[in-house]
PDB file of C-alpha atoms and ligand atoms in Angstrom:
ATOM      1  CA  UNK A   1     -13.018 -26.382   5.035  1.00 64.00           C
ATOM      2  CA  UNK A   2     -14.411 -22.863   3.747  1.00 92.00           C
ATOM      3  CA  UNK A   3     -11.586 -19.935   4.530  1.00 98.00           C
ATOM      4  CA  UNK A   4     -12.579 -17.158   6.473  1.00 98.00           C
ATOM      5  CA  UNK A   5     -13.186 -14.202   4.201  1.00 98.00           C
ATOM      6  CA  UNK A   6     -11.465 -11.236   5.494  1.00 98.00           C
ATOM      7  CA  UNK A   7     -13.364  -8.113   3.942  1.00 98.00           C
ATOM      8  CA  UNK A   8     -10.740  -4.925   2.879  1.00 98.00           C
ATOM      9  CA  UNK A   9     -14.416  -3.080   2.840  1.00 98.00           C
ATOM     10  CA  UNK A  10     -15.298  -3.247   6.079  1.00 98.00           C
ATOM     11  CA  UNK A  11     -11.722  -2.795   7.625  1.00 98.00           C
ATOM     12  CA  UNK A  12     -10.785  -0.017   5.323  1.00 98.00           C
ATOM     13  CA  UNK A  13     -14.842   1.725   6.331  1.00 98.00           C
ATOM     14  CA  UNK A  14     -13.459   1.618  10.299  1.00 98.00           C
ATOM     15  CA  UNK A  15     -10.008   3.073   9.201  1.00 98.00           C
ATOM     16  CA  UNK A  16     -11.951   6.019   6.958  1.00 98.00           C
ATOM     17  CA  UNK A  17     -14.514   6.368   9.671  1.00 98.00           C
ATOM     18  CA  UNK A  18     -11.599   7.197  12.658  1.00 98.00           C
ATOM     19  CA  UNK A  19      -9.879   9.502  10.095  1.00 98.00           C
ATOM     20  CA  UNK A  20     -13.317  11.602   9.268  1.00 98.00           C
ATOM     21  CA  UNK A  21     -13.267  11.964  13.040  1.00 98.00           C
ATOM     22  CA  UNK A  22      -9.953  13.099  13.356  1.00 98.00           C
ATOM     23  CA  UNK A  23     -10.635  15.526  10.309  1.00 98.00           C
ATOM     24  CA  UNK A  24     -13.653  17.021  11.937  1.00 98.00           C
ATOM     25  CA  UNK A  25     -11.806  18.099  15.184  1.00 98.00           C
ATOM     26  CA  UNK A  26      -8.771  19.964  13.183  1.00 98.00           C
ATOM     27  CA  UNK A  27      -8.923  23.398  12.901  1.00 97.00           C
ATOM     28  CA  UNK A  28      -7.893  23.090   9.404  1.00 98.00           C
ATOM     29  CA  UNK A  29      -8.523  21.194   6.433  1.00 98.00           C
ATOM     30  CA  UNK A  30      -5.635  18.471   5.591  1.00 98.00           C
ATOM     31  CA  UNK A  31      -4.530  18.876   1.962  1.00 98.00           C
ATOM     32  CA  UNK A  32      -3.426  15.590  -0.562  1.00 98.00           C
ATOM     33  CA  UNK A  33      -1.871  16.170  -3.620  1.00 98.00           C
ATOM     34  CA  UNK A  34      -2.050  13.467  -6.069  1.00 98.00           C
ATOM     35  CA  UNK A  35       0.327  13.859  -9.331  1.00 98.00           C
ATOM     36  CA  UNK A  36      -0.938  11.632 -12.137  1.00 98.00           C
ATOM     37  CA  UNK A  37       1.529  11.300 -15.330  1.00 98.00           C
ATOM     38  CA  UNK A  38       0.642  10.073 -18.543  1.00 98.00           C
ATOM     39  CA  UNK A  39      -2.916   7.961 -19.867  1.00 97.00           C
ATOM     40  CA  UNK A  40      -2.077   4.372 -17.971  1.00 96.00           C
ATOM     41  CA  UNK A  41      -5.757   3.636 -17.188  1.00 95.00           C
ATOM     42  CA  UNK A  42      -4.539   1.650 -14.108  1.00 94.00           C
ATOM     43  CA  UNK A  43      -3.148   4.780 -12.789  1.00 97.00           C
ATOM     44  CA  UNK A  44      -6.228   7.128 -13.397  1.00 97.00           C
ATOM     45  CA  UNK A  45      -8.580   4.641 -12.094  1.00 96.00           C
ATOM     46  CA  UNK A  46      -6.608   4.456  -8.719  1.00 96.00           C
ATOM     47  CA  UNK A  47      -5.727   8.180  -8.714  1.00 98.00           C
ATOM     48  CA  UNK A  48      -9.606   8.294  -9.017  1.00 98.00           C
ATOM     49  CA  UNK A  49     -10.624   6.243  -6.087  1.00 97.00           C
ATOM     50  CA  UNK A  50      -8.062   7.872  -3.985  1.00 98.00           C
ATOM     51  CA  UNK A  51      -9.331  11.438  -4.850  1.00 98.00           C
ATOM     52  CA  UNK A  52     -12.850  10.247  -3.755  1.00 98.00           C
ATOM     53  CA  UNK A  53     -11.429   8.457  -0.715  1.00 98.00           C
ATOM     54  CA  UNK A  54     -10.114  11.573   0.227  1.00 98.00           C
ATOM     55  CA  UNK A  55     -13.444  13.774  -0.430  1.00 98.00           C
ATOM     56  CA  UNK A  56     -15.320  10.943   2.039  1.00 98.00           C
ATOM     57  CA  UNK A  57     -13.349  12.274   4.851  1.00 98.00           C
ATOM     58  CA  UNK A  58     -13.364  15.608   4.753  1.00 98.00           C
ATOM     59  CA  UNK A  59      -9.121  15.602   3.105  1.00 98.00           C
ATOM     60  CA  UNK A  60      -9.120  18.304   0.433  1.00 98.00           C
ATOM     61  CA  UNK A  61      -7.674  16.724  -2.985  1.00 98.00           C
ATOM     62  CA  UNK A  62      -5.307  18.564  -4.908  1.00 98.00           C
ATOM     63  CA  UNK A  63      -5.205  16.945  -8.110  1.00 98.00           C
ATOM     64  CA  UNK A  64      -2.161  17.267 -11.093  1.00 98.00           C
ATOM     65  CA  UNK A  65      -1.957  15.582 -14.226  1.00 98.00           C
ATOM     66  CA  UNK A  66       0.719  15.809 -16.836  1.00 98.00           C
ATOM     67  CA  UNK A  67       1.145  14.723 -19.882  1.00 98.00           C
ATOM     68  CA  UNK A  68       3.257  11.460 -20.968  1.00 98.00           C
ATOM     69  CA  UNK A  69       5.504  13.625 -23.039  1.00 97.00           C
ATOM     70  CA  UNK A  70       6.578  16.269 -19.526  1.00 98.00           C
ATOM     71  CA  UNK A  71      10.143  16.290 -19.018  1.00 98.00           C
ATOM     72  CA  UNK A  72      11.972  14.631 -15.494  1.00 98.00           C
ATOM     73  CA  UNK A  73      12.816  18.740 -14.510  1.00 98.00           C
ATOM     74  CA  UNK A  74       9.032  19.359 -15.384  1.00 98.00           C
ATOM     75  CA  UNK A  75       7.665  16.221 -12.887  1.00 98.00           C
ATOM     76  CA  UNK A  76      10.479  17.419 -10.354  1.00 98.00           C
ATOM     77  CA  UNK A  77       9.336  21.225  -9.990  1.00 98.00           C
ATOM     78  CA  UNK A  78       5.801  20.525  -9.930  1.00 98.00           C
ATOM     79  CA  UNK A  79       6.915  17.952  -6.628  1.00 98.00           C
ATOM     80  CA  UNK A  80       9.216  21.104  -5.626  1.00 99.00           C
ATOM     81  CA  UNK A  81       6.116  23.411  -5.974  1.00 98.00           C
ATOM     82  CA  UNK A  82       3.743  20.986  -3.835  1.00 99.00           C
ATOM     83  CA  UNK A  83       6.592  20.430  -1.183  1.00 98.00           C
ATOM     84  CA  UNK A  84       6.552  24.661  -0.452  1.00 98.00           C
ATOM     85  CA  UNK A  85       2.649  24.888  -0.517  1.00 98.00           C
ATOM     86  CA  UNK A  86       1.782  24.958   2.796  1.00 98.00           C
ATOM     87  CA  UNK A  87      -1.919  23.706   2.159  1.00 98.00           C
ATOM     88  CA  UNK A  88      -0.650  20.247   0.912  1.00 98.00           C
ATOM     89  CA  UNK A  89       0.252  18.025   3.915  1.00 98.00           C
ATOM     90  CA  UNK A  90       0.519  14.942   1.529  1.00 98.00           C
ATOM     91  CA  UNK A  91       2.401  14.133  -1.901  1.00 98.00           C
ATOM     92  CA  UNK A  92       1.269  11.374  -4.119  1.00 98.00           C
ATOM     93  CA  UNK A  93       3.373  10.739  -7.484  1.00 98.00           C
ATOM     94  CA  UNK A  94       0.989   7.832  -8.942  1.00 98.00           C
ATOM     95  CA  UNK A  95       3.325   5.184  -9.863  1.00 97.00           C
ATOM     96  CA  UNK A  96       4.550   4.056 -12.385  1.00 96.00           C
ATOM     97  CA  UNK A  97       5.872   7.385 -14.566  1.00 98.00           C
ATOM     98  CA  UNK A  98       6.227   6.770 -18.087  1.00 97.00           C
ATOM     99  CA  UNK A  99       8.626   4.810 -19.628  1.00 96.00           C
ATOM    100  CA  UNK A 100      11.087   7.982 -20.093  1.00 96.00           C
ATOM    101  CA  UNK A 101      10.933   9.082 -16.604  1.00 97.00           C
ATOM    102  CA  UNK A 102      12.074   7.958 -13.402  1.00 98.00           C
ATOM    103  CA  UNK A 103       9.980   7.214 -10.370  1.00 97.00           C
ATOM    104  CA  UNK A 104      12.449   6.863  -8.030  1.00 97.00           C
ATOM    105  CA  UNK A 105      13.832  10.032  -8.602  1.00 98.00           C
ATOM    106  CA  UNK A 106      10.302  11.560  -7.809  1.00 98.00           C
ATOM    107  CA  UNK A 107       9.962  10.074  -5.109  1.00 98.00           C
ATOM    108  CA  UNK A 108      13.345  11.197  -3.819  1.00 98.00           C
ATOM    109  CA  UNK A 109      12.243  15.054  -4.579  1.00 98.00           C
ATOM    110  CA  UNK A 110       9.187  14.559  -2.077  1.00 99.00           C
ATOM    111  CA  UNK A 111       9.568  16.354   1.679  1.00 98.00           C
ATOM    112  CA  UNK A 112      10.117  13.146   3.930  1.00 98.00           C
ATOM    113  CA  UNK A 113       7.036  15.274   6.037  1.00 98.00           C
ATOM    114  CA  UNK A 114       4.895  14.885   2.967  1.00 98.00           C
ATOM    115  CA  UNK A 115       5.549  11.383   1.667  1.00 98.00           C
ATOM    116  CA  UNK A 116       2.067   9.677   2.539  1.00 98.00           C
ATOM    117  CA  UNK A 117       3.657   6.845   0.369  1.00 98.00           C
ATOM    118  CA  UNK A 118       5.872   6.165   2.714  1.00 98.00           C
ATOM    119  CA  UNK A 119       8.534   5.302   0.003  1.00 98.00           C
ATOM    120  CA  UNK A 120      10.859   8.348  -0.088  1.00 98.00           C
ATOM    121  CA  UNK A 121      14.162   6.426   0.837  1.00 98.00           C
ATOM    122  CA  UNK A 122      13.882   8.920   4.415  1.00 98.00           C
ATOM    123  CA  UNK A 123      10.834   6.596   5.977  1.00 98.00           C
ATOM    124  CA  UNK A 124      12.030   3.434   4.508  1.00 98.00           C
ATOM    125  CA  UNK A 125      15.457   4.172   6.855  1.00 98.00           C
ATOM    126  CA  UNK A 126      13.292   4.401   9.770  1.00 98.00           C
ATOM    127  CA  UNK A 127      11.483   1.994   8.781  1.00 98.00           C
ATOM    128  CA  UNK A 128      14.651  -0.479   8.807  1.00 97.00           C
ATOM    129  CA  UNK A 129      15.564   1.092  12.135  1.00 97.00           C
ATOM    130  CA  UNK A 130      11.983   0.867  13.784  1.00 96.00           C
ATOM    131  CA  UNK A 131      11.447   3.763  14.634  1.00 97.00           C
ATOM    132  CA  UNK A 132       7.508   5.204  13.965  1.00 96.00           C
ATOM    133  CA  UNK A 133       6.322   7.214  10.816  1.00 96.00           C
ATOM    134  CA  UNK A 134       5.097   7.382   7.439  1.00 98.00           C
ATOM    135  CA  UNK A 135       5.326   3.857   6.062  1.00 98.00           C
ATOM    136  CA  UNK A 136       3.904   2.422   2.781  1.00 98.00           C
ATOM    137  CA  UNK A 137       0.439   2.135   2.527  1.00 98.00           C
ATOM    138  CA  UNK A 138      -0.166  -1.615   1.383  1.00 98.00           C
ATOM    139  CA  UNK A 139       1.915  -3.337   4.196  1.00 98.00           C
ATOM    140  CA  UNK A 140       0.324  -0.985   7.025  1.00 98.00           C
ATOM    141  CA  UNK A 141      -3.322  -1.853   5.427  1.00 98.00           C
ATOM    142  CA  UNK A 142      -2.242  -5.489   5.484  1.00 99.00           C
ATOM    143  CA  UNK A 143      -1.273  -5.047   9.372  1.00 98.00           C
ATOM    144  CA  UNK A 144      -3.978  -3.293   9.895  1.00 98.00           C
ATOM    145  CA  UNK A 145      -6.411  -5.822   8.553  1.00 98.00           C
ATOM    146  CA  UNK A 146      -4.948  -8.925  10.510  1.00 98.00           C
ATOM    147  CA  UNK A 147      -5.240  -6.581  13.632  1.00 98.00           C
ATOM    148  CA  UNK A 148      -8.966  -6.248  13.198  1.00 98.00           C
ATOM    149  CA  UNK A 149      -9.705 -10.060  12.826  1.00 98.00           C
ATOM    150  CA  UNK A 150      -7.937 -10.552  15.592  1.00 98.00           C
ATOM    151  CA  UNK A 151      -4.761 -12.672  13.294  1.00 98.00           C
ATOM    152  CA  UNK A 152      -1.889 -12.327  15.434  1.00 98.00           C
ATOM    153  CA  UNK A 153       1.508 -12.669  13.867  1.00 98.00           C
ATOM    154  CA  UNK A 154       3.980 -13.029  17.188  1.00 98.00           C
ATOM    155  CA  UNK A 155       6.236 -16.261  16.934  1.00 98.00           C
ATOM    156  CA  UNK A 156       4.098 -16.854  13.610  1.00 98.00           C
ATOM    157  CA  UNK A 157       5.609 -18.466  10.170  1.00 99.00           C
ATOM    158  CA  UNK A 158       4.880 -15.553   7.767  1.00 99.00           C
ATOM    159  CA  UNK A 159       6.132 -16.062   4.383  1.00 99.00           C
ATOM    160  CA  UNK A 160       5.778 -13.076   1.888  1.00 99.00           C
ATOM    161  CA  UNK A 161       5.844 -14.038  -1.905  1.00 98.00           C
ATOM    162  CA  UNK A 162       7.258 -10.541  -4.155  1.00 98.00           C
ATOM    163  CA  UNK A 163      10.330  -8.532  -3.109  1.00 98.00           C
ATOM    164  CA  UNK A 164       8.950  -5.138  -4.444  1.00 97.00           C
ATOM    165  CA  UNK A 165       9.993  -2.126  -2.309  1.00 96.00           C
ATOM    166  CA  UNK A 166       6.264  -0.733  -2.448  1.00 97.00           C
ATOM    167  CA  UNK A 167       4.827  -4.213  -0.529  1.00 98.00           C
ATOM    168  CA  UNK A 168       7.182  -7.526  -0.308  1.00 98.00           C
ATOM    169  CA  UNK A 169      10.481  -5.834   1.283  1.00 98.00           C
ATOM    170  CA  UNK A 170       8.998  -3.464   3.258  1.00 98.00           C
ATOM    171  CA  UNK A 171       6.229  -6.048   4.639  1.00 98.00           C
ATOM    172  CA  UNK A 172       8.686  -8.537   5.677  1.00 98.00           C
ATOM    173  CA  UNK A 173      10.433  -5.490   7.594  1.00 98.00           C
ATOM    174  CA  UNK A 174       7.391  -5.288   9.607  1.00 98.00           C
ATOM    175  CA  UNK A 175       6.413  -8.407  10.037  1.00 98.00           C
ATOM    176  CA  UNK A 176       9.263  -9.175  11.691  1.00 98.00           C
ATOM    177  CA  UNK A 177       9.800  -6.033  13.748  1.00 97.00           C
ATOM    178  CA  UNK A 178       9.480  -5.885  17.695  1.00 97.00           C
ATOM    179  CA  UNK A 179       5.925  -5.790  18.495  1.00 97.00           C
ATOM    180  CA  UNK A 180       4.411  -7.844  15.189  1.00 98.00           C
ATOM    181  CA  UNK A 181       7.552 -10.522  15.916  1.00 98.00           C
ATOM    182  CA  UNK A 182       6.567 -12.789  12.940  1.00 98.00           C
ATOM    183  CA  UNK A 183       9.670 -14.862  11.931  1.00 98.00           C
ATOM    184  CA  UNK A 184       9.905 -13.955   7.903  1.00 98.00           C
ATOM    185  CA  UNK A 185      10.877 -15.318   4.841  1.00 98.00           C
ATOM    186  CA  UNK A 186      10.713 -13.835   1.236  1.00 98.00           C
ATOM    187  CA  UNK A 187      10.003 -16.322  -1.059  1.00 98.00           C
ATOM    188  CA  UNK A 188      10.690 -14.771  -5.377  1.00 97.00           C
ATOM    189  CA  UNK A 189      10.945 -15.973  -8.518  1.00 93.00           C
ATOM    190  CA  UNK A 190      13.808 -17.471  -8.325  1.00 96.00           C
ATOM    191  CA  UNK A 191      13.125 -19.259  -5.276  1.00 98.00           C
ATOM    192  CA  UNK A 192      13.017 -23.147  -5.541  1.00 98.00           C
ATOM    193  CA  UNK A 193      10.240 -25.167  -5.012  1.00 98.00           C
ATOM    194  CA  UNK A 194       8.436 -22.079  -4.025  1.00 98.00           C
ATOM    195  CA  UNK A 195       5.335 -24.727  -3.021  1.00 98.00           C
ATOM    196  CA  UNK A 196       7.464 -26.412  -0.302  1.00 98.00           C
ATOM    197  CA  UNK A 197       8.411 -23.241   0.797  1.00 98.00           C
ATOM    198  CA  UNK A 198       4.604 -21.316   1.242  1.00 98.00           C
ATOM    199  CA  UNK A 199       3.377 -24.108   2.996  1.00 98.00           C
ATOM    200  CA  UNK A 200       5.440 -23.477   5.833  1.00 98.00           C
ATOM    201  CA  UNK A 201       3.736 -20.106   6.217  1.00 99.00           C
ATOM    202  CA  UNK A 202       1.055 -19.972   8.923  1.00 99.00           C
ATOM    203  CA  UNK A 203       0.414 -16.462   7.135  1.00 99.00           C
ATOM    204  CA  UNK A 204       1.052 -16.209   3.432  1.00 99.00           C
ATOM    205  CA  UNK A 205       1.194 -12.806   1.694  1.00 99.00           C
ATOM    206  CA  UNK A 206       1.397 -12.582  -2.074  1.00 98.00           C
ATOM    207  CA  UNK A 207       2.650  -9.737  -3.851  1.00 98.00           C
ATOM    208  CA  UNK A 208       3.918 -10.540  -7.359  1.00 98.00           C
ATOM    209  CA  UNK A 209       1.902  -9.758 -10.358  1.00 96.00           C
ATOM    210  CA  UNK A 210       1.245 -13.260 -11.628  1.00 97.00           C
ATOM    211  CA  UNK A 211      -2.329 -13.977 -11.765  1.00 97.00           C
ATOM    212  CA  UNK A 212      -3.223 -17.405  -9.373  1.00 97.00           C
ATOM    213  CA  UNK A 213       0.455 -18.227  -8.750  1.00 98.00           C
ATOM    214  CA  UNK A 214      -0.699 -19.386  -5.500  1.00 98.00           C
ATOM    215  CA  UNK A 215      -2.595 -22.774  -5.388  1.00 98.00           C
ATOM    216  CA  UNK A 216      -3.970 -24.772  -3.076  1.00 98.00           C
ATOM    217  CA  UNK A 217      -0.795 -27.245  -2.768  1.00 98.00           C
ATOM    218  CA  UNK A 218       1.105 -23.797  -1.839  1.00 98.00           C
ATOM    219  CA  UNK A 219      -0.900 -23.569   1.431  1.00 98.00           C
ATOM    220  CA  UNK A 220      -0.960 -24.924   4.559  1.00 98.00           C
ATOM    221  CA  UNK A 221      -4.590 -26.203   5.978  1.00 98.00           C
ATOM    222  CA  UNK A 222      -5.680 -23.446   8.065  1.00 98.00           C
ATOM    223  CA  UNK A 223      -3.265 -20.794   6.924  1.00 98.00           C
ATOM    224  CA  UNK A 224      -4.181 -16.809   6.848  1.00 99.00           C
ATOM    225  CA  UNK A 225      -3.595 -15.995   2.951  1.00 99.00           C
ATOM    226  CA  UNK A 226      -3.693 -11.909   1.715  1.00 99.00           C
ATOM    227  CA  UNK A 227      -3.565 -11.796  -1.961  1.00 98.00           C
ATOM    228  CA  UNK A 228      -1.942  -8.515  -3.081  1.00 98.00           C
ATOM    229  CA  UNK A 229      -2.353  -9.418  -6.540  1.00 97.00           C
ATOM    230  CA  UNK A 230      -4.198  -7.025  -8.731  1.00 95.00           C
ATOM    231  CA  UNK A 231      -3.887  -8.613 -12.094  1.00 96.00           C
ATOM    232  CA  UNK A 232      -6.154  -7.242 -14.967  1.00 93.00           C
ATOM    233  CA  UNK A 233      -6.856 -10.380 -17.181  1.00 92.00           C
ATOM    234  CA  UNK A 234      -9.441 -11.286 -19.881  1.00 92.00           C
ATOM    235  CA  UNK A 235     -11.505 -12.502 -17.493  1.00 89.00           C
ATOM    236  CA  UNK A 236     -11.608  -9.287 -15.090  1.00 91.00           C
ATOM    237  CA  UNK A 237      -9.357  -8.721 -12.426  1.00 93.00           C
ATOM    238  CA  UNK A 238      -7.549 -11.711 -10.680  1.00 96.00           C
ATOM    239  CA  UNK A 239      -5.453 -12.317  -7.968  1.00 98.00           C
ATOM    240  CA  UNK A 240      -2.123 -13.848  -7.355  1.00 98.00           C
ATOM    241  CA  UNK A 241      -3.972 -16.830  -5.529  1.00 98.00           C
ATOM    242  CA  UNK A 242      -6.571 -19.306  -7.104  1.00 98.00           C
ATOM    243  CA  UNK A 243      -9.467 -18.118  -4.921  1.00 98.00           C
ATOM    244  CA  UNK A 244     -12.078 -20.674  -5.014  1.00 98.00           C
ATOM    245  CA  UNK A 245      -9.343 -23.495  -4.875  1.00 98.00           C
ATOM    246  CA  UNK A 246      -7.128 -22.248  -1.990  1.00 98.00           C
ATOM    247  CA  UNK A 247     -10.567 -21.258   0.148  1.00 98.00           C
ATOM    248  CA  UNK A 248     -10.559 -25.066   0.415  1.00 98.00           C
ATOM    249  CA  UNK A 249      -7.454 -25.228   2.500  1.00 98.00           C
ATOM    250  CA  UNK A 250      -6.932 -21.962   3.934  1.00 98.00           C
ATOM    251  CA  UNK A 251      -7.967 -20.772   7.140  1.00 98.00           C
ATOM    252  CA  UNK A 252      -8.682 -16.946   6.115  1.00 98.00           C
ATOM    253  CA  UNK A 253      -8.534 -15.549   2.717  1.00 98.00           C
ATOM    254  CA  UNK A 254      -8.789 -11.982   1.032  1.00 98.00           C
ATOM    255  CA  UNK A 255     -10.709 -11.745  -1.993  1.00 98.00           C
ATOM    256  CA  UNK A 256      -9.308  -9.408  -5.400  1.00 98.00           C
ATOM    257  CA  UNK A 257     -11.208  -7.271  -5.488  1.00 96.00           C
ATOM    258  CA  UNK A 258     -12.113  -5.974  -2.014  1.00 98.00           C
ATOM    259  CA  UNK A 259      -9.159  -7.359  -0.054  1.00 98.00           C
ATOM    260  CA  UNK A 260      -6.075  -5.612   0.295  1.00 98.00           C
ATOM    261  CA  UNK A 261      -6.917  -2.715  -1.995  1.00 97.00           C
ATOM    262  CA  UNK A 262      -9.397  -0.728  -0.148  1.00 97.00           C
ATOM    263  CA  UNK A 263      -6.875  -1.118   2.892  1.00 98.00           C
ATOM    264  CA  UNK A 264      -3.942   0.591   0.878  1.00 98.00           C
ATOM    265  CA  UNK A 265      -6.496   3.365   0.122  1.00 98.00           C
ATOM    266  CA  UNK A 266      -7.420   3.693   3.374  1.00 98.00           C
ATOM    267  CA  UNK A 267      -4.201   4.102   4.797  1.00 98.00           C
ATOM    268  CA  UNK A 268      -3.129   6.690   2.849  1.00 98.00           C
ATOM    269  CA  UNK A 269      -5.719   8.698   3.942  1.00 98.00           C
ATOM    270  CA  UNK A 270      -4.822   7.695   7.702  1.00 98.00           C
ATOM    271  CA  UNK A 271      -1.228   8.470   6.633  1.00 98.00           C
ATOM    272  CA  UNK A 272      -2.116  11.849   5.180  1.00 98.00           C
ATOM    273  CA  UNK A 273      -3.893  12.963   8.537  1.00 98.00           C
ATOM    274  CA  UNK A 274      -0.665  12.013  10.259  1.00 98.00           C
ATOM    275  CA  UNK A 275       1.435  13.993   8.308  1.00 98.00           C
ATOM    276  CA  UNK A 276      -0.909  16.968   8.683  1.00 98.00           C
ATOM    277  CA  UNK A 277      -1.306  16.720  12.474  1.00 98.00           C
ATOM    278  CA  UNK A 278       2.843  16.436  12.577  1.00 98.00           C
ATOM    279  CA  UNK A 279       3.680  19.283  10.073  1.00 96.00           C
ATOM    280  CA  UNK A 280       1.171  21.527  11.963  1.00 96.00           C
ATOM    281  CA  UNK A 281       1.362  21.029  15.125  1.00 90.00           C
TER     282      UNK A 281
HETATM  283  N1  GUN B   1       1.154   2.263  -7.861  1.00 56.59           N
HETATM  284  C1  GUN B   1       0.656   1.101  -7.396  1.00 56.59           C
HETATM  285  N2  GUN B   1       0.512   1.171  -6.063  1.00 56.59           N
HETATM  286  C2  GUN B   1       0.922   2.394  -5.676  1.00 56.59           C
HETATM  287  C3  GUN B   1       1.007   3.051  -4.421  1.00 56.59           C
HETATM  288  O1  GUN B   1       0.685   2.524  -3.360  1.00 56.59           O
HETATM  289  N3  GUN B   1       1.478   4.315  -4.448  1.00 56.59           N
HETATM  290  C4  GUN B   1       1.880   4.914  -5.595  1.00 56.59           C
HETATM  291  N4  GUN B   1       2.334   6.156  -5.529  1.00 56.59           N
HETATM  292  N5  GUN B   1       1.812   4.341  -6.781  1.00 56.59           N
HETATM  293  C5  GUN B   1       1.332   3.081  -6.811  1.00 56.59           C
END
């Protein structure tokens, strides 16, 4: 059996193509701030691709870089100066900061209205209490993407591999929220016989960093698989699923690159119209 490929290009072109629609019709230009610390080449090639997302639909792209050396009160007042501009609907801290500094507490400095990431501690409460807003950009682009090919998730065995608070946790939240009604299980590394436990998963999302963790024994035949995995090896970038091997058992697969990562792009730009239509309205 040949998986399904499910194409992040495509679904993330429909996403950009609704939000340069949207853009058109305002009567102002939305404004996203990126804030890029440091020389992690990672970073600057996603801060990058994000910046030219942005330009694509019409979002104007405030761009900030600082060096590695910047103090914490440095990163914090240039997040202070952002939240009172009235031009920037959308805050971006490029994760992670340097080794000295702290994320987290950047993150916590963003305006709630701003935080496109959908990680300021603010929209991760509503998102625990279901209620609608800004939520992080992977897990929405992974909703998204099963929406569009028609994967439905209600009464559904989901099993998400990676308890990160940028993808795993907050995934599994949705998942199994009224509406997507997936029942949910996070599998991590120090979950036993991980194998025994992914093949229970009629849709298997992983999201931990370890480059083809994920064989074909982990899946069940027919199973919808999203690789999160961005994993820069010696032999380019790789997944956190054998590709070739599981598209053998699985019944849909997303490919690294092209997969999941246009979708996170793509929703930030949907999330950065958002916040502009609710901060100026
Ligand atoms: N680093 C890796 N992914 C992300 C993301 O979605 N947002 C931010 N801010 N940093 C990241």
């Amino acid at each position: 059996m040949a998986a399904r490929i499910l194409d992040g290009k495509v679904v993330a072109q429909s996403v950009k193509d609704e939000v340069r629609a949207a853009v058109a019709s305002l009567q102002y230009q939305p404004g996203l701030a990126t804030v890029l610390v440091g020389d992690d080449p990672a970073s600057h090639s996603y801060v990058r691709g994000k910046r030219r997302d942005a330009g694509e639909v019409g979002i104007r792209s405030i761009h900030h870089e600082l060096p590695a050396s910047v103090s914490q009160e440095e990163v914090l007042s240039l997040v202070d100066e952002l939240n009172a501009d009235d031009e920037v609907d959308g805050i971006l801290v490029q994760l992670p900061l340097p080794e000295a500094l702290e994320g987290e507490a950047a993150v916590q400095r963003i305006d709630p209205a701003k935080d496109v990431d959908g990680l300021h501690p603010f929209n991760l409460g509503r998102l625990m209490l279901g209620h609608s807003g800004l939520r992080p950009c992977t897990p929405s682009g992974i909703m998204r993407m099963l929406d569009f090919y028609g994967i439905g998730t209600s009464g559904e065995q989901a099993v998400v591999v990676g308890r990160s608070f940028l993808v795993g946790r907050p995934l599994a939240m949705i998942l199994s929220e009224r509406g997507a009604d997936a029942t949910v299980s996070v599998a991590h590394s120090r979950t036993r016989d991980l194998a025994s436990v992914t093949r229970e998963a009629d849709i298997l999302v992983a999201a931990v960093g370890v480059p083809g963790l994920i064989g074909p024994d982990h899946v069940k035949p027919g199973a919808t698989v999203i690789d999160v995995g961005v994993n820069r090896t010696d032999g380019g970038l790789a997944g956190d699923v054998q590709f070739d091997a599981v598209a053998e058992v699985a019944g849909a697969l997303t490919p690294v690159p092209g997969g999941v990562g246009p979708m996170t792009r793509a929703m930030l730009l949907s999330n950065t119209l958002r916040a502009a239509q609710t901060r100026r309205s």
